[in-house]
Structure formats: structure tokens, C-alpha cells
CSV table of C-alpha atoms and ligand atoms in Angstrom, one decimal:
chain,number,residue,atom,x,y,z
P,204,UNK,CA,-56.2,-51.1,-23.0
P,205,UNK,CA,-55.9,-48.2,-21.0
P,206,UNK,CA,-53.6,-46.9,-18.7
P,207,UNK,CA,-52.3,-43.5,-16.8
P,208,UNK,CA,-48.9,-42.6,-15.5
P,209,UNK,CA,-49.5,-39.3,-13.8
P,210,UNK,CA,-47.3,-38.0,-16.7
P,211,UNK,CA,-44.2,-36.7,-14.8
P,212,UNK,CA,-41.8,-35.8,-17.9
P,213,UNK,CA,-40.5,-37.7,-20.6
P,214,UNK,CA,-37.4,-39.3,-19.1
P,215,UNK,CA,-40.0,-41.5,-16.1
P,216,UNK,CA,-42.2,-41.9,-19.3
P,217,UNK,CA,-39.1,-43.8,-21.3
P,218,UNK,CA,-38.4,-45.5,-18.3
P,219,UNK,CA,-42.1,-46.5,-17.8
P,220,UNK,CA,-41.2,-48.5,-21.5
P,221,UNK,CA,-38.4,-50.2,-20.2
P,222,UNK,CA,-39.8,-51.3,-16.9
P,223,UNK,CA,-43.0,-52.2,-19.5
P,224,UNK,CA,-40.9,-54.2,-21.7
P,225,UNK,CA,-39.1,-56.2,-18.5
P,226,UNK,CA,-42.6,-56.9,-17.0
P,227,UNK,CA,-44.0,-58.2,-20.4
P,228,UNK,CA,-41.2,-61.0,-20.7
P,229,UNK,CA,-41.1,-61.7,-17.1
P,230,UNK,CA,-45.3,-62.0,-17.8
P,231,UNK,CA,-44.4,-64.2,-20.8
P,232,UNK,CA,-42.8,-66.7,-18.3
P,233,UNK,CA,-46.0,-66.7,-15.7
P,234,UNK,CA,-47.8,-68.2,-18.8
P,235,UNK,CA,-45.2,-70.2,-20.3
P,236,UNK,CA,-47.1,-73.5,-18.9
P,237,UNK,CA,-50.2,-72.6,-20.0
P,238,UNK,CA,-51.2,-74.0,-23.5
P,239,UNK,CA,-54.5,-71.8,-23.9
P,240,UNK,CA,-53.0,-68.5,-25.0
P,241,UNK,CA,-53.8,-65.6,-22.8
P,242,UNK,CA,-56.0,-63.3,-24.0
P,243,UNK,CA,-55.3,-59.2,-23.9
P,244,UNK,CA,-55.7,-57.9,-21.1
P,245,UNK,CA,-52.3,-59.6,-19.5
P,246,UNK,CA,-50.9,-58.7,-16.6
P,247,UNK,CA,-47.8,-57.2,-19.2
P,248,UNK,CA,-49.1,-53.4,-18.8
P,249,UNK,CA,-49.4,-52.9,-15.4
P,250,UNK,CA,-47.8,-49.6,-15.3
P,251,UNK,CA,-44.7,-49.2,-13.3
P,252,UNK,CA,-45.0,-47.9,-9.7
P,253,UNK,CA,-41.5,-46.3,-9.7
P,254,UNK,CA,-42.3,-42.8,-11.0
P,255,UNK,CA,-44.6,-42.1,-7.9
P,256,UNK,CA,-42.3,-43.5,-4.5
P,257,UNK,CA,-40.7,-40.2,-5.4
P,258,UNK,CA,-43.4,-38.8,-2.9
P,259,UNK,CA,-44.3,-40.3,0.6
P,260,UNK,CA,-47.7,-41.1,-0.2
P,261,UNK,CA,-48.7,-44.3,-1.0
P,262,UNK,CA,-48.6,-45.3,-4.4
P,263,UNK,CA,-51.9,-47.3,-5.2
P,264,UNK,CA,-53.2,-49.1,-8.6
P,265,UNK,CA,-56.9,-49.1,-9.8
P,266,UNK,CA,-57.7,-52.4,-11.6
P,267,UNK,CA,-60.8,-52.0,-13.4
P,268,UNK,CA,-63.1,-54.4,-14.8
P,269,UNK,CA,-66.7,-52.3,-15.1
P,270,UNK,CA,-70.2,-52.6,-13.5
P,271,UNK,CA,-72.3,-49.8,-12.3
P,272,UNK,CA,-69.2,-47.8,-10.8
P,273,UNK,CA,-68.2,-47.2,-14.6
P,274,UNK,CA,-72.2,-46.7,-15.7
P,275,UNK,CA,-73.5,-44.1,-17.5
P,276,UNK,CA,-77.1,-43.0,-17.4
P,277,UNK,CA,-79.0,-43.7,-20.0
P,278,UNK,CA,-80.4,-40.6,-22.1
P,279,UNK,CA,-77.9,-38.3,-20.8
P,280,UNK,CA,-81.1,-38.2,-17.8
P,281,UNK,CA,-78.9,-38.0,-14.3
P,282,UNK,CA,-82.0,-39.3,-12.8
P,283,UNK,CA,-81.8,-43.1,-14.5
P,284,UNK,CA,-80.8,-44.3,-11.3
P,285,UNK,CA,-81.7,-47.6,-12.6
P,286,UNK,CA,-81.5,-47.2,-16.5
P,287,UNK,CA,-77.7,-46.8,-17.3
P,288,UNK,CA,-75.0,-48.7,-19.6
P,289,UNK,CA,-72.7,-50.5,-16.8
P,290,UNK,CA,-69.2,-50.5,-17.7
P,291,UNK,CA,-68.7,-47.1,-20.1
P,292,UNK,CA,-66.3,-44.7,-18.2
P,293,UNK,CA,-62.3,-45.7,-18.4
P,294,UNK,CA,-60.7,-46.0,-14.7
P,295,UNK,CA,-58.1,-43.4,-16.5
P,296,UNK,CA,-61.1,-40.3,-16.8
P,297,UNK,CA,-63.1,-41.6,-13.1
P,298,UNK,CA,-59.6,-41.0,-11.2
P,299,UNK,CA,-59.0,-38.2,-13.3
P,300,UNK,CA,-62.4,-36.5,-11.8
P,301,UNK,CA,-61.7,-37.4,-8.7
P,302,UNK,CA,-60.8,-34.2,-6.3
P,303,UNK,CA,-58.5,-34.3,-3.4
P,304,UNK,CA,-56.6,-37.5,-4.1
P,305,UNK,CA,-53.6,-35.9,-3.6
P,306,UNK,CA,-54.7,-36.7,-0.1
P,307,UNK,CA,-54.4,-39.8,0.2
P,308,UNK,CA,-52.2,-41.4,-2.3
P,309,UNK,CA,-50.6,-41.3,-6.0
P,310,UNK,CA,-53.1,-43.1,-8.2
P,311,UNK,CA,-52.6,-45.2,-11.0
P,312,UNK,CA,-54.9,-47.1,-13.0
P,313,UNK,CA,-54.9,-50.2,-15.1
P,314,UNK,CA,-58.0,-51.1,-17.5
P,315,UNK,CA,-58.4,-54.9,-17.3
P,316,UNK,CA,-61.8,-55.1,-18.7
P,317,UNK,CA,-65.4,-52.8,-18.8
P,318,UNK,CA,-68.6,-54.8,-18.8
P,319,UNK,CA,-70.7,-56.3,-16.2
P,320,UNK,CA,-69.7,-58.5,-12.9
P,321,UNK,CA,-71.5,-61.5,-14.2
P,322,UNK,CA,-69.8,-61.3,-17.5
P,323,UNK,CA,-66.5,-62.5,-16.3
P,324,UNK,CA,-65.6,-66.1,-17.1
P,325,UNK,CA,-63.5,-67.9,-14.0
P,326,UNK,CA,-60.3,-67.9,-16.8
P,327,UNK,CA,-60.3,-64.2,-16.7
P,328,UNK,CA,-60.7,-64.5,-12.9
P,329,UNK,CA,-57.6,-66.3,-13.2
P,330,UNK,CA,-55.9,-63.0,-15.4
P,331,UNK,CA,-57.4,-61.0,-13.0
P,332,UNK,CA,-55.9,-62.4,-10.1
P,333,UNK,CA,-52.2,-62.3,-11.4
P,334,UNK,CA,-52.5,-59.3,-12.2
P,335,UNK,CA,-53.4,-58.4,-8.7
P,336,UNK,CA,-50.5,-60.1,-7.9
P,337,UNK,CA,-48.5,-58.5,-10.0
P,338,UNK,CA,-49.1,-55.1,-9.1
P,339,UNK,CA,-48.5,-55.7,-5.6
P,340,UNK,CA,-44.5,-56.7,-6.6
P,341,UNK,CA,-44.5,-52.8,-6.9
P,342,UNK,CA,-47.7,-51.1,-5.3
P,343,UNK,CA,-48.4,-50.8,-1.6
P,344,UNK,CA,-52.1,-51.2,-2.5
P,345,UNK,CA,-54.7,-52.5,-5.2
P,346,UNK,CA,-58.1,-51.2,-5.6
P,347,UNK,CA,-60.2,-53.8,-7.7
P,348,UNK,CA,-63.8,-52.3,-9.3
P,349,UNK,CA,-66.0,-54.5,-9.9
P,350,UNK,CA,-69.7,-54.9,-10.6
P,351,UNK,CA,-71.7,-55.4,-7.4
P,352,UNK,CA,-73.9,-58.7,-8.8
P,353,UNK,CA,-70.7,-61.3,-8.7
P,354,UNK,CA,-68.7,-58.8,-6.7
P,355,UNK,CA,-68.5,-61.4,-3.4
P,356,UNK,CA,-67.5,-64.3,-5.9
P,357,UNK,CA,-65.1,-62.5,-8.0
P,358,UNK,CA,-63.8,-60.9,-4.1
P,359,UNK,CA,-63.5,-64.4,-2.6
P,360,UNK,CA,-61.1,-66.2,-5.7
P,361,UNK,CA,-59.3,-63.2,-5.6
P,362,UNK,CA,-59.2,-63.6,-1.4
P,363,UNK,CA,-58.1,-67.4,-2.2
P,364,UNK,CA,-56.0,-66.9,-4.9
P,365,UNK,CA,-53.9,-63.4,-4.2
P,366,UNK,CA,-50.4,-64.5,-3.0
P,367,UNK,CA,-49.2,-60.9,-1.6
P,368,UNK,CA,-50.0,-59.9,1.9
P,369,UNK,CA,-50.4,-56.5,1.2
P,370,UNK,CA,-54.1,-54.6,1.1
P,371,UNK,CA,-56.6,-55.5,-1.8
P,372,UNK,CA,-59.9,-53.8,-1.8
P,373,UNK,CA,-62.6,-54.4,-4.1
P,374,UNK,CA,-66.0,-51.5,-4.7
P,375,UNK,CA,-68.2,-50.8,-7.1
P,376,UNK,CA,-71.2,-48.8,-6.7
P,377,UNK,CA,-75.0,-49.1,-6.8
P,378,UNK,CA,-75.5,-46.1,-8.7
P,379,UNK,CA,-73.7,-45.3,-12.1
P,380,UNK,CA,-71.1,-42.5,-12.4
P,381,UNK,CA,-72.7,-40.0,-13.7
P,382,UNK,CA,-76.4,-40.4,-11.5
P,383,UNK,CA,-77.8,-37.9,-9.0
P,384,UNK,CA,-76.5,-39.0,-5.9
P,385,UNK,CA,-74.2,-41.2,-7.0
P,386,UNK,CA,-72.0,-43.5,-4.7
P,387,UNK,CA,-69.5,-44.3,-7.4
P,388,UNK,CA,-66.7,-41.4,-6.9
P,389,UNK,CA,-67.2,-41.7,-2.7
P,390,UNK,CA,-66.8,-45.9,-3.2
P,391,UNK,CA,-63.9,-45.2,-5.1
P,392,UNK,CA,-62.1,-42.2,-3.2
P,393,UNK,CA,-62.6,-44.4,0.3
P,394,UNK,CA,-61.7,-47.7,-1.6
P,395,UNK,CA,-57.9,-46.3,-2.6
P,396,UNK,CA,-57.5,-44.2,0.9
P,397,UNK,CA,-58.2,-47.9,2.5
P,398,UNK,CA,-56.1,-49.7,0.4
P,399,UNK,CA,-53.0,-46.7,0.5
P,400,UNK,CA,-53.9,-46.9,4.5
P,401,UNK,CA,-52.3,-50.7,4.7
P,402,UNK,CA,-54.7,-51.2,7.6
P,403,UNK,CA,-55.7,-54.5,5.6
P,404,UNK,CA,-52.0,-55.9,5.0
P,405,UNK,CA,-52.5,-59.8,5.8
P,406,UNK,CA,-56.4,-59.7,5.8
P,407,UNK,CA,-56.5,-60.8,2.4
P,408,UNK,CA,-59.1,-59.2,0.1
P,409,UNK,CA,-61.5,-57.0,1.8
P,410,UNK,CA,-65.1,-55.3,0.6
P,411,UNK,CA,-65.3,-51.6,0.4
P,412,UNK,CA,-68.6,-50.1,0.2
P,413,UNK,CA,-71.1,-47.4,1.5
P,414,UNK,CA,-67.8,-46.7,3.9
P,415,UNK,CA,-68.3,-50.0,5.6
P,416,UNK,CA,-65.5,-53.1,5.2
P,417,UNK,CA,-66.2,-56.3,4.9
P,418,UNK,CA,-64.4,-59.6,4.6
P,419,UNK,CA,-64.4,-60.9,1.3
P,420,UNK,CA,-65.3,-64.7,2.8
P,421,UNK,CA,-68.3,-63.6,4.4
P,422,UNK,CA,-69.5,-60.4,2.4
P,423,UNK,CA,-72.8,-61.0,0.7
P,424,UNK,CA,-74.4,-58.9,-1.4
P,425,UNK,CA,-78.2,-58.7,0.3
P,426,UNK,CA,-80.3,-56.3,-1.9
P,427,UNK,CA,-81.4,-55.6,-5.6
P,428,UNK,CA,-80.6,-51.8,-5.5
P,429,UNK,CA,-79.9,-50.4,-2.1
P,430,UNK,CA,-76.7,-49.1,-1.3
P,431,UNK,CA,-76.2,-50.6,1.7
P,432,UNK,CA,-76.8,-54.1,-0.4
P,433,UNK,CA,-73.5,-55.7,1.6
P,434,UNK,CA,-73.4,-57.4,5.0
P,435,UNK,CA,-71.4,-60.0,6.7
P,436,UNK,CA,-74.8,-62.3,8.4
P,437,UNK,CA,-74.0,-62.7,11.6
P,438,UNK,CA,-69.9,-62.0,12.1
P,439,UNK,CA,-70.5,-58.4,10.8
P,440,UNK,CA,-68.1,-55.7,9.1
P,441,UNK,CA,-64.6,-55.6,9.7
P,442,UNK,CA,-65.0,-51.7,9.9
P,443,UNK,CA,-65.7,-48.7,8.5
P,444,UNK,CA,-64.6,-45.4,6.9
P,445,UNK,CA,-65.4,-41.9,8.1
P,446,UNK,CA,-63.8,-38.7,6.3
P,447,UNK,CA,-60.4,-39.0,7.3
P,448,UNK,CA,-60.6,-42.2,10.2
P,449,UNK,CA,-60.6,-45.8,8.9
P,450,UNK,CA,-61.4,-47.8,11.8
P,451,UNK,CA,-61.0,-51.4,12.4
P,452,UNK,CA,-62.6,-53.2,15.3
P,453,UNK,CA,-62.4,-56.7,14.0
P,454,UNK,CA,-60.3,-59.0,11.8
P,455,UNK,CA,-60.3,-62.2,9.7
P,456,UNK,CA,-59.3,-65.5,11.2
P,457,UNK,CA,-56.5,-65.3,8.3
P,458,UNK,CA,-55.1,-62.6,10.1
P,459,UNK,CA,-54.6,-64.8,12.7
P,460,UNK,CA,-51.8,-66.9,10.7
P,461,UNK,CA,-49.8,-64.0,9.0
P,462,UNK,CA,-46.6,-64.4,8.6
P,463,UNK,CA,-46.7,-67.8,9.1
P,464,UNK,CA,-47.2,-70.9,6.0
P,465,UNK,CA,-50.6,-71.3,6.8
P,466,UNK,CA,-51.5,-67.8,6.1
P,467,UNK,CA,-51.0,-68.5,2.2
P,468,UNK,CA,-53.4,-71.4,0.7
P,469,UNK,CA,-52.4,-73.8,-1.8
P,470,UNK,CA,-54.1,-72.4,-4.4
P,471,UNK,CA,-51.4,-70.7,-6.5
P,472,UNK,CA,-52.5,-69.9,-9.8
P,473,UNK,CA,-49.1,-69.5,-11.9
P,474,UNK,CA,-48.6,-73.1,-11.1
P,475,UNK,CA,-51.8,-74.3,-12.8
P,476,UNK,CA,-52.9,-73.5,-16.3
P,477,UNK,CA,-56.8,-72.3,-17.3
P,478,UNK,CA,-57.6,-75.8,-18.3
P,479,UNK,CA,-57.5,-77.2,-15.1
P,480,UNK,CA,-60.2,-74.8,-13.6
P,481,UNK,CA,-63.2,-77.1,-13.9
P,482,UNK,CA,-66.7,-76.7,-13.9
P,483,UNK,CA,-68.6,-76.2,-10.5
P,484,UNK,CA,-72.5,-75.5,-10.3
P,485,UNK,CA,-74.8,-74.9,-7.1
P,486,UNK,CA,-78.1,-76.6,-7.0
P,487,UNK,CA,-80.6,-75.0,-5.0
P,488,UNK,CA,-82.8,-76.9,-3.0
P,489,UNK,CA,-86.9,-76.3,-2.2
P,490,UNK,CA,-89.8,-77.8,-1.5
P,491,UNK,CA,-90.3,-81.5,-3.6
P,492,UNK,CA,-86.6,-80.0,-5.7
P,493,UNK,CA,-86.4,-82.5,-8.9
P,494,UNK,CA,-83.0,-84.3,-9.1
P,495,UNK,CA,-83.1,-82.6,-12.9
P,496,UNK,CA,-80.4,-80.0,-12.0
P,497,UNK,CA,-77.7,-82.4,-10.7
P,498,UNK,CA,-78.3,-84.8,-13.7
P,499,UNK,CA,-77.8,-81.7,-16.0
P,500,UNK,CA,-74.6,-80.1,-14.6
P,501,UNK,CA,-73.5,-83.8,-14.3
P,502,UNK,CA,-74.2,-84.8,-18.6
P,503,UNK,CA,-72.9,-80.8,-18.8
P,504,UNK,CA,-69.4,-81.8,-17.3
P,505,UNK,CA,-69.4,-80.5,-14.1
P,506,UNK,CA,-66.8,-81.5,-11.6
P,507,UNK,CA,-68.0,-80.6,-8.6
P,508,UNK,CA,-71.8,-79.4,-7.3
P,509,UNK,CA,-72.3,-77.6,-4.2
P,510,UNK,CA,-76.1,-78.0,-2.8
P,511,UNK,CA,-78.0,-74.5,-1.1
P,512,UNK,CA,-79.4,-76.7,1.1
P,513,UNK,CA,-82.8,-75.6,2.9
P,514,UNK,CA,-81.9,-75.7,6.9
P,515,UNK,CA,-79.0,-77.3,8.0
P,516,UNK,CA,-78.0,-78.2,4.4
P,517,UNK,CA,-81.3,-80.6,3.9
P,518,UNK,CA,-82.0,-81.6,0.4
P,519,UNK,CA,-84.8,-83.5,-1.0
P,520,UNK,CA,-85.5,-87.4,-1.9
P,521,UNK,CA,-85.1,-86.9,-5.6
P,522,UNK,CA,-82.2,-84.1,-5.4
P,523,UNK,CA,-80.8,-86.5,-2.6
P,524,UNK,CA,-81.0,-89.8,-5.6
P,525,UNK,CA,-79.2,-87.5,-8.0
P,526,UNK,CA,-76.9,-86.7,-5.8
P,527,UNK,CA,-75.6,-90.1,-4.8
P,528,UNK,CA,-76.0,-91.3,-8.4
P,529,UNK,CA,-73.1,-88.1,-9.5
P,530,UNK,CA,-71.1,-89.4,-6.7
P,531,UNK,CA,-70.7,-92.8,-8.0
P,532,UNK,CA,-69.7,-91.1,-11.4
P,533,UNK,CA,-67.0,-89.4,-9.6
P,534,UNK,CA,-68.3,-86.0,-8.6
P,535,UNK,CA,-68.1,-84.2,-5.6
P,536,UNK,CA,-70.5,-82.4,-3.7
P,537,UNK,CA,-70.3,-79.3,-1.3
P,538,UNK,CA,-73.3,-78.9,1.5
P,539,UNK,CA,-74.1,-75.2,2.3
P,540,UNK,CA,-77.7,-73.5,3.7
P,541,UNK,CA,-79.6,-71.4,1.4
P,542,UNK,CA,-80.8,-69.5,4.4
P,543,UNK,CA,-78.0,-67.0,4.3
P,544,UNK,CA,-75.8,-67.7,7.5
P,545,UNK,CA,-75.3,-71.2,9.7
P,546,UNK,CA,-72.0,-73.1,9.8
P,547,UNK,CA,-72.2,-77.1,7.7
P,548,UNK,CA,-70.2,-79.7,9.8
P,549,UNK,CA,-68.5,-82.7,8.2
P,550,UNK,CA,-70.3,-85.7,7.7
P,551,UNK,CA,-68.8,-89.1,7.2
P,552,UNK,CA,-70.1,-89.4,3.8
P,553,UNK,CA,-68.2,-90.0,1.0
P,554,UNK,CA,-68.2,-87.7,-1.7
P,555,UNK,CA,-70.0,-84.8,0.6
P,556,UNK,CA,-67.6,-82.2,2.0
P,557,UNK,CA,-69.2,-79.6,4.5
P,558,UNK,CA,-69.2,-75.9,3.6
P,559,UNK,CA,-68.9,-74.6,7.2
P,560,UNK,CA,-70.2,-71.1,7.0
P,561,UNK,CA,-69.6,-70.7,3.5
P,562,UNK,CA,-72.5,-69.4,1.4
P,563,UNK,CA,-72.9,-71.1,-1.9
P,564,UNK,CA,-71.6,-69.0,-4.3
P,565,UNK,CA,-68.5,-68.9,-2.2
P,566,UNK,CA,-68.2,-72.5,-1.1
P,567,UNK,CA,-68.3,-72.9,-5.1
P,568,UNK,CA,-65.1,-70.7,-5.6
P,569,UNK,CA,-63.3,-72.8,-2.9
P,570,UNK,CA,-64.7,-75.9,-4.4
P,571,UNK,CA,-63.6,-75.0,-7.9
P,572,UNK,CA,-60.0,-73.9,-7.3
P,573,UNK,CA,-59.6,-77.4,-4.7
P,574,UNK,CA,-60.6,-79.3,-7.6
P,575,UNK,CA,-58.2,-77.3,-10.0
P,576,UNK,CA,-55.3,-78.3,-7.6
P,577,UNK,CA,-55.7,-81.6,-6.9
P,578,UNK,CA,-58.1,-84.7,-7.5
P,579,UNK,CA,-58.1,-86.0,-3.9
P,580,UNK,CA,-61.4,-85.8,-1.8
P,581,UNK,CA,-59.5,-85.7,2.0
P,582,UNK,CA,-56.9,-83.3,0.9
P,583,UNK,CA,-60.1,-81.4,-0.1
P,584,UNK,CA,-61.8,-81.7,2.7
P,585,UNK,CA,-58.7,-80.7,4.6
P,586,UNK,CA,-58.9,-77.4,2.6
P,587,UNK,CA,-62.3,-76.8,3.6
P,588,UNK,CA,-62.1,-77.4,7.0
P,589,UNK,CA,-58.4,-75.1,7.4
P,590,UNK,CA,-58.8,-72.8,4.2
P,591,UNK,CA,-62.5,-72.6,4.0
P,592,UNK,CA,-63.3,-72.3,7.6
P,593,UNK,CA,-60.3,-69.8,8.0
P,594,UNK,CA,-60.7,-70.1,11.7
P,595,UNK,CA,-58.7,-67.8,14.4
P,596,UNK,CA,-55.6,-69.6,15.1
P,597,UNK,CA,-53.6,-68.5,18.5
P,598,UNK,CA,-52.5,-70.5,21.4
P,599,UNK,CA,-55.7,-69.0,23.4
P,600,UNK,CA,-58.3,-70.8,21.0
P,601,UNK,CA,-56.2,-74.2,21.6
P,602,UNK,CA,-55.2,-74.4,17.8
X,5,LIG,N1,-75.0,-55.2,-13.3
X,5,LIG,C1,-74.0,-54.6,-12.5
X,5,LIG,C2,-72.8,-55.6,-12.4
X,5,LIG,O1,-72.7,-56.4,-11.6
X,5,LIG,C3,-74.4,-54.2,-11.2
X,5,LIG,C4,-73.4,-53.4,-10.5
X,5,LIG,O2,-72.4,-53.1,-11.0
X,5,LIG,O3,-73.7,-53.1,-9.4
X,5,LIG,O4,-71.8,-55.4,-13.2
């Protein structure tokens, strides 16, 4: 576990320990329900943010979890802009390297993990979010590195889970660290700026990349290996970065509600333990699609299945036997459109929730933490219509 305090004397230092030592027991309580044992890292070293408000900059924290922004080439060869070992640098040596942040905020950094996006299991999404949380008790701002492969799942159960209003921005990079023209130190340098600017507070989690923003509810990542891989089909990017100007030109519905109860969703994580996340698969549908998929996930244990529907959410004859065969056995299913954009409207049938505009993997998220929360299919559907949809709410829309 790794962790810098922009070493300011030894007095802040002792007082980093005793700040360390309160957040560990008050960390302690947060999992005091939960009867699988946390494993390291915990939210107990988040290091404290009161050695930097000494300055007027913002004081921002780097959680870290890997993926190509932490890569190293492979062969020492600058040129492997494809062949590199995701997930080797610390946060603590990238900030380090990076010039001119004195610019734009004090940085501190906290290793949570270092390996690959899709290495992360949802219960370390859960750590992952609390620690979030926790950081923004003290932080005005938490950047989140990621790989860019699960990047839009791990961005939307942080956007659903997060309790704080302040900014969260998560980036990564399509190029490793140390590669010849590598987007890793400019993803990184704009990602802290945006999140020290507070010109997110109350959108929830946002996308930083290739100096555009994007919300994490309708970022998806679009290519193998360009760096431009994110886009928003359809509603677009929230804004972008340029040197010194972050401009925003549009915001998310949730924006809409902040300040107000409906800005937070239910889905609080401290009061639910890891056991209760359940599992939730997406079955993708094609021409003359077997029902073998939904039997599996079903005789697997899955809780929940959200179907990539082709068109309008269509799936076919045998997928569509399967699917009504899992609902008798309790499950619940989530319609979405494998064609990338398009907005699922509820049906009366039971067991089948729509996924508005939802893509899979993110109507799977929602799906999964509904299901951790409660066992009832209305107050789901609820959720997915309010929280899912996350339409603008003002007097001029007539909500
Ligand atoms: N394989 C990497 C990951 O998702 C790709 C990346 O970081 O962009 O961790």
C-alpha cells in the first residue's frame, strides 16, 4: 500500500498518524456489519488532507487502481504502444513526474490496487467506492485511474454508489506511461485540474479523457486502441478541457435534483454488506441466439440477467423461452439494445424492467446494486425509471 503526503516536516507527518489512526477505527465501524472481512486495501489509509488546506489550492486525492495509465512498455522499447505490462508504475512516482501541478492543486495519492480494469471484482468496487467516499469527508476532489476496458462500469457503480456531491473524475489512458506519445501524464494532469476546478460538484462521477468529459451514465468506451475510444451516443460530452479553460456546455439530469433528496439514490453501500451484491450477467442477443446463456447464468446463480437486445430490445424464440422459464424461477430481467444508443420503455410484463437508455453493461450495474437493496420488482422498476433514466427535473419539463 502506497501513499504520499507531500512531506511537509515531521510535526504534519505525526499528525498524519493520528488523523491515520482516527480514520482506521472510524473505518472499522463502516465494516462493522459486514461478516466477510475486508480485504487490504481499506479505506483506513487514505491520507489526511489537512497538511495541504494550508495553501489555497485545492487539495485533490489520486485513487489508483492500474490499467494502461500505470503501463510500462514492454522491453524497455518506448515504441510498444501496444505491448506493455498494465498496472506497473505507483500513483506515488506518476504524480511525482508530473510538472507544473503546483498549478492546479496539492496532490495526494492513495494506491488502492494496480492491475487491469477487468480484474476488479464488484466487492472491491464496493471498497473502492467507500473509499471515494471517504476521501471526499476531507478532499475537495477525487481523481480515480482506472483501466479503460471496464472503465464505464467501474465509472457508473461509482456514479450510483458515491454519496458526496463533490467532483469525482475517473481517466486512464490508451497508451502506457512510459510510450512515445503517451496520453497517460496529459489524462492525468487534466483529470486532477478538473476535479480541483469543482466544476463537476453535484454531477456525480464524470469521464476524463483525451480532454473531453463525459457522464459516467452514458460514457462508452467505442474503440480497441484509439484514444479518442470514449463517446456519449447521441447526448454527447459534457465538455472539454483546453490548457488552462475547462468548459462546460451541458450537464447531467442529476444535476437537475442537487441539493434536493432525490439527487442521492438509495443505493448506499455502508448500509449493505458484500454478500448481498448478487450476481447479474447480460445475454447478448443475434440472429437464431440459443436460450443456452440464460439457462447457464440461471444453474450459475445469477439474480438478475439483463438482455442486449438487437433493435428495440428484440430477443429471439429460444432466448425468449429461457427467458420466461428464469422468470418463473424468480429471476429478473433488464431489456437494453445492443445497437449502442436508443431509449427501452416499460412493458407490462412481469419480471422485465426496461433499461431506458442504458447500455448493457451499465443497466447491469444498476440492476445489480437494485437487487443488492431490495427484493421487490416495482420498487425496482421505480429505480430504473427515476435513478436509471436520471431525467432533468425542473418545473419547465413538468416534473
Ligand atoms: N487492459 C487495460 C485495462 O483495462 C486497458 C486500459 O487500461 O486501457 O486495464
Amino acid at each position: 500500500m502506497t501513499f504520499t503526503v507531500n512531506g511537509k516536516g515531521f510535526k504534519r507527518l505525526l499528525n498524519t498518524f493520528l488523523v491515520l489512526a482516527m480514520i482506521t477505527t472510524m473505518a472499522t465501524s463502516v465494516y462493522a456489519a459486514d461478516p466477510v472481512p475486508p480485504t487490504a486495501p481499506t479505506v483506513a489509509a487514505i491520507p489526511d488532507v489537512k497538511l495541504k488546506d494550508l495553501t489555497a489550492k485545492p487539495n485533490v486525492i489520486v485513487i489508483a487502481t492500474g490499467g494502461t495509465i500505470a503501463g510500462q512498455v514492454a522491453d524497455g522499447d518506448p515504441t510498444n504502444l501496444q505491448n506493455y505490462r498494465a498496472g506497473t508504475y505507483t500513483m506515488e512516482d506518476m504524480v511525482a513526474q508530473l510538472p507544473r501541478k503546483d498549478k492546479i492543486a496539492d496532490v495526494s495519492t492513495y494506491q488502492f490496487g494496480n492491475k487491469g480494469s477487468g480484474g476488479y471484482l464488484i466487492t472491491e468496487l464496493y471498497d473502492l467506492s467507500l473509499a471515494v467516499d471517504q476521501a471526499l469527508k476531507t478532499y475537495d476532489g477525487v481523481v480515480v485511474t482506472t483501466g479503460t476496458d471496464t472503465m464505464e462500469d467501474i465509472a457508473y457503480f461509482l456514479d450510483l454508489t458515491v454519496r458526496s456531491e463533490k467532483p469525482v473524475v475517473i481517466t486512464g489512458a490508451m497508451r502506457p506511461w512510459d510510450a512515445i506519445g503517451t496520453d497517460a501524464p496529459a489524462n492525468l494532469y487534466n483529470a486532477i485540474k478538473l476535479a480541483g476546478s469543482g466544476k463537476t460538484k453535484w454531477f456525480g462521477t464524470v469521464l476524463m479523457l483525451n480532454d473531453v468529459i463525459q457522464a459516467a451514465r452514458d460514457v462508452t468506451k467505442s474503440n480497441a486502441h484509439r484514444l479518442d475510444t470514449f463517446e456519449t451516443p447521441i447526448l454527447g460530452a459534457l465538455g472539454y478541457i483546453d490548457q488552462d479553460s475547462i468548459s462546460i456546455y451541458r450537464a447531467p439530469g442529476r444535476v437537475s435534483k442537487a441539493g434536493k433528496p432525490t439527487w442521492s439514490t438509495p443505493f448506499d453501500l455502508s448500509k449493505i454488506t458484500k454478500a448481498d451484491l448478487p450476481m447479474v450477467e447480460i445475454a447478448y442477443a443475434y440472429q437464431e441466439a440459443g436460450g443456452g446463456a440464460i439457462k447457464g447464468f440461471v444453474a450459475d446463480g445469477a439474480k438478475g440477467i439483463v438482455t442486449a437486445g438487437t433493435g428495440a430490445g428484440g430477443i429471439s424464440a429460444k432466448m425468449s423461452a429461457a427467458r420466461t422459464e428464469a422468470i418463473k424461477q424468480g429471476v429478473l430481467f433488464v431489456t437494453t439494445t445492443r445497437t449502442g444508443s436508443g431509449t427501452m420503455y416499460p412493458s407490462s410484463s412481469d419480471g422485465i424492467i426496461a433499461g431506458d437508455s442504458l447500455n448493457a453493461q451499465h443497466a447491469r450495474m444498476l440492476l445489480l446494486l437494485s437487487l443488492a437493496f431490495t427484493k421487490d420488482q416495482k420498487t425496482i422498476k421505480d429505480w430504473f425509471a427515476t435513478f436509471g433514466a436520471q431525467n432533468v427535473e425542473t418545473s419547465a419539463t413538468g416534473s
